[in-house]
CSV table of C-alpha atoms in Angstrom, one decimal:
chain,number,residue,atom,x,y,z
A,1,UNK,CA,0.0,0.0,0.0
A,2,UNK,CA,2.3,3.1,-1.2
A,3,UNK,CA,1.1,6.6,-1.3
A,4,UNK,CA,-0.4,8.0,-4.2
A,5,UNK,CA,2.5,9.8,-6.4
A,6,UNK,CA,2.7,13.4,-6.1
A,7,UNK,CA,0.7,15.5,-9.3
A,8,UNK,CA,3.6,17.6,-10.7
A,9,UNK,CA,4.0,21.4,-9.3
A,10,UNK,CA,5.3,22.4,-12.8
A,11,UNK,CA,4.4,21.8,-16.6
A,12,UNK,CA,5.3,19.1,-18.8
A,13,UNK,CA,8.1,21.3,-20.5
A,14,UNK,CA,9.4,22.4,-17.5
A,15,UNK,CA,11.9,21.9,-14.5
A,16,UNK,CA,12.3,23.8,-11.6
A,17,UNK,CA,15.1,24.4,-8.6
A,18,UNK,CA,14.9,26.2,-5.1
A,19,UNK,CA,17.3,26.5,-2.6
A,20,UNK,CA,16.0,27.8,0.8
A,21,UNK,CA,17.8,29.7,3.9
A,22,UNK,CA,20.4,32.1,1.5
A,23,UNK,CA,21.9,34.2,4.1
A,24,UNK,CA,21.1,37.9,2.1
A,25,UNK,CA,17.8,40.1,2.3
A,26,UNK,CA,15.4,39.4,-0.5
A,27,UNK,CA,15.4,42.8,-1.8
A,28,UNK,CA,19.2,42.4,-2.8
A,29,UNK,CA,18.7,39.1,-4.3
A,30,UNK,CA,15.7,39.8,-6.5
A,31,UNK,CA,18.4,42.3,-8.3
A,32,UNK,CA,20.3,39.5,-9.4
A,33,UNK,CA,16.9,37.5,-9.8
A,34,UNK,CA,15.9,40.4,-12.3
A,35,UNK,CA,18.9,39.6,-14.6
A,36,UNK,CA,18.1,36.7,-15.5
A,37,UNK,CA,14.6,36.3,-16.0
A,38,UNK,CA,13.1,35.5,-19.5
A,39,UNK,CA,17.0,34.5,-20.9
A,40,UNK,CA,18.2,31.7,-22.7
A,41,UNK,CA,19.8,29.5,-20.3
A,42,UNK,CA,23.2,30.3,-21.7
A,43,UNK,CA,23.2,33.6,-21.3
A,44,UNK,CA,22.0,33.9,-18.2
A,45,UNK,CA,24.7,31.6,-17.3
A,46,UNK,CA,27.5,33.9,-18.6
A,47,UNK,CA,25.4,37.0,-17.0
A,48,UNK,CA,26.0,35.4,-13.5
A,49,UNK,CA,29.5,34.1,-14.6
A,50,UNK,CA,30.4,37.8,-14.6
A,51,UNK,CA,28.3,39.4,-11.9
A,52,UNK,CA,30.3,41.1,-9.2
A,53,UNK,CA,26.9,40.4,-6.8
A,54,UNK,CA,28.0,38.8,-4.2
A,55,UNK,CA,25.2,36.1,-4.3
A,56,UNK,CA,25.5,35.2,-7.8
A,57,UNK,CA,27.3,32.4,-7.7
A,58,UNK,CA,24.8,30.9,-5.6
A,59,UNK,CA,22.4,31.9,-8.0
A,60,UNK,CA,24.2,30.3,-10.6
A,61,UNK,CA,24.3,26.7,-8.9
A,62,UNK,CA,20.9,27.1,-8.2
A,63,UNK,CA,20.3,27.6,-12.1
A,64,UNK,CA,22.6,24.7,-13.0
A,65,UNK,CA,20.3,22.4,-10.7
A,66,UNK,CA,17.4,23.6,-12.5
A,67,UNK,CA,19.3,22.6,-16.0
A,68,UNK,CA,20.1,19.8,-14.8
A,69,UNK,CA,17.0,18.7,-13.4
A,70,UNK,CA,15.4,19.5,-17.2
A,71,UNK,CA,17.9,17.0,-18.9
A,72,UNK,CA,17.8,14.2,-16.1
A,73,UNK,CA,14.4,13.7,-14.2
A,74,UNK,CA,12.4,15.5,-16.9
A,75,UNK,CA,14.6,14.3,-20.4
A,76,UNK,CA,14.2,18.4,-22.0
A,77,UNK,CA,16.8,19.3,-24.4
A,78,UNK,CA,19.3,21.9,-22.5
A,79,UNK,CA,19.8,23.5,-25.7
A,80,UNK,CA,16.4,25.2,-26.0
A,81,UNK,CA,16.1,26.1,-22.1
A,82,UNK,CA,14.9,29.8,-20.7
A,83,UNK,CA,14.5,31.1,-17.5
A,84,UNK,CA,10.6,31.2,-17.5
A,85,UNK,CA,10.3,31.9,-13.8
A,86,UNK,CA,13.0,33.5,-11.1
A,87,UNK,CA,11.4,34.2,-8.4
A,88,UNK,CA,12.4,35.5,-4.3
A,89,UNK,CA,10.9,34.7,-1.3
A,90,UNK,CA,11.5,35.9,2.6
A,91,UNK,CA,12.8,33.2,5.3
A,92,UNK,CA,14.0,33.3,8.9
A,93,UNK,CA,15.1,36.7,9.9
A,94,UNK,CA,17.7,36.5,12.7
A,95,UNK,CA,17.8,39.4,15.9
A,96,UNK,CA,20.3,40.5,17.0
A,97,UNK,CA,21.2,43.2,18.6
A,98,UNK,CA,24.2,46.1,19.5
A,99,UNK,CA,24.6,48.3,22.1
A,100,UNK,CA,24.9,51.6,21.7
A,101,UNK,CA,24.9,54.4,24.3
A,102,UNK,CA,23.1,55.0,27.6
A,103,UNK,CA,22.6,51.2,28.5
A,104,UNK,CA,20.6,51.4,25.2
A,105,UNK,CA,20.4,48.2,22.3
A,106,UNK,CA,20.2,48.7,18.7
A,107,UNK,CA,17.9,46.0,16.8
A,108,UNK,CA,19.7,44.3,13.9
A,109,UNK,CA,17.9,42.1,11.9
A,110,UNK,CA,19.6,39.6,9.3
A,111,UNK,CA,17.3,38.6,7.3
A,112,UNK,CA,17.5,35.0,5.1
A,113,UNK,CA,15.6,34.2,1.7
A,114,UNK,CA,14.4,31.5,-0.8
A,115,UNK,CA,15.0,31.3,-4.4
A,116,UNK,CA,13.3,29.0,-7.0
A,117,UNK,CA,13.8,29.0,-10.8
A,118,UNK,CA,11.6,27.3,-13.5
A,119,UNK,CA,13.2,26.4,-16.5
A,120,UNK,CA,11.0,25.9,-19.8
A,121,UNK,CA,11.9,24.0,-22.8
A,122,UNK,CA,10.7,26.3,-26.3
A,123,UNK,CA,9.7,24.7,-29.5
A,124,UNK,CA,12.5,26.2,-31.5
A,125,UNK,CA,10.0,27.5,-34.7
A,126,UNK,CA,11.1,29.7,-37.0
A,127,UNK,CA,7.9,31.3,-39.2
A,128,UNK,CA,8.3,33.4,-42.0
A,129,UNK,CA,6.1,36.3,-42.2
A,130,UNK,CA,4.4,37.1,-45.3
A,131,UNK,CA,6.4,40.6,-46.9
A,132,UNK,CA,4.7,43.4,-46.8
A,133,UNK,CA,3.8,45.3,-49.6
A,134,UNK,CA,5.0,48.9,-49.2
A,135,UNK,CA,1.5,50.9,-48.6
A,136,UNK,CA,0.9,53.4,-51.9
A,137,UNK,CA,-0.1,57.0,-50.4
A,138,UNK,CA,-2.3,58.8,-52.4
A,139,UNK,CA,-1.0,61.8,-53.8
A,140,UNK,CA,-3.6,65.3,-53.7
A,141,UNK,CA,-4.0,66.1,-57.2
């Protein structure tokens, strides 16, 4: 008597990664987030490559997992992969705190955050559009 199998959380062309608890506030890693969303997998590979974010690297592991994840559990070609979804979420938040003057504390907060990317697989169609005829405007006479 096994459990029933779990209904997939993503489409059929798609594969996803997360990795949960990054020590950095969300707000900084939804910048690097931002650079990669909507890319071919390649280039958002070589974006984060050459990031001088701190994070990025992380981000890029994450991304490779996703890639990874495509070509393995879900058999996608890597070749026609983009970042459909890249997405930031809050975590923990650690207190702390400092003291400062008078017997007084200062409240630091560090916060932690989530990231998860979906990868999607692209039919890779190229359509010809009809030419256009160059529009004729009438001349006043």
């Amino acid at each position: 008597m096994a459990k029933a199998k779990n209904p997939r959380r993503v489409g059929d062309n798609e594969a996803r990664a997360k990795l949960r608890m990054i020590r950095i506030s969300p707000q900084k890693l939804n910048l690097v987030a931002q650079l990669i969303r909507g890319k071919k997998v390649e280039t958002a590979l070589a974006d984060l490559e050459f990031s001088h974010k701190r994070i990025s690297g992380d981000v890029k592991k994450v991304l490779q997992s996703a890639i990874a994840n495509a070509e393995n559990n879900h058999g996608l070609d890597i070749d026609s992969l983009i970042v459909s979804e890249a997405y930031v979420g809050k975590n923990l938040v650690m207190k702390r705190f400092r003291a400062r003057a008078r017997g007084r504390g200062a409240r630091i907060l560090k916060p932690f955050s989530e990231l998860t990317i979906v990868v999607r697989e692209i039919e890779e169609t190229v359509e010809e559009a009809p030419a256009k005829k160059p529009s004729k405007k009438k001349e006043a006479a």
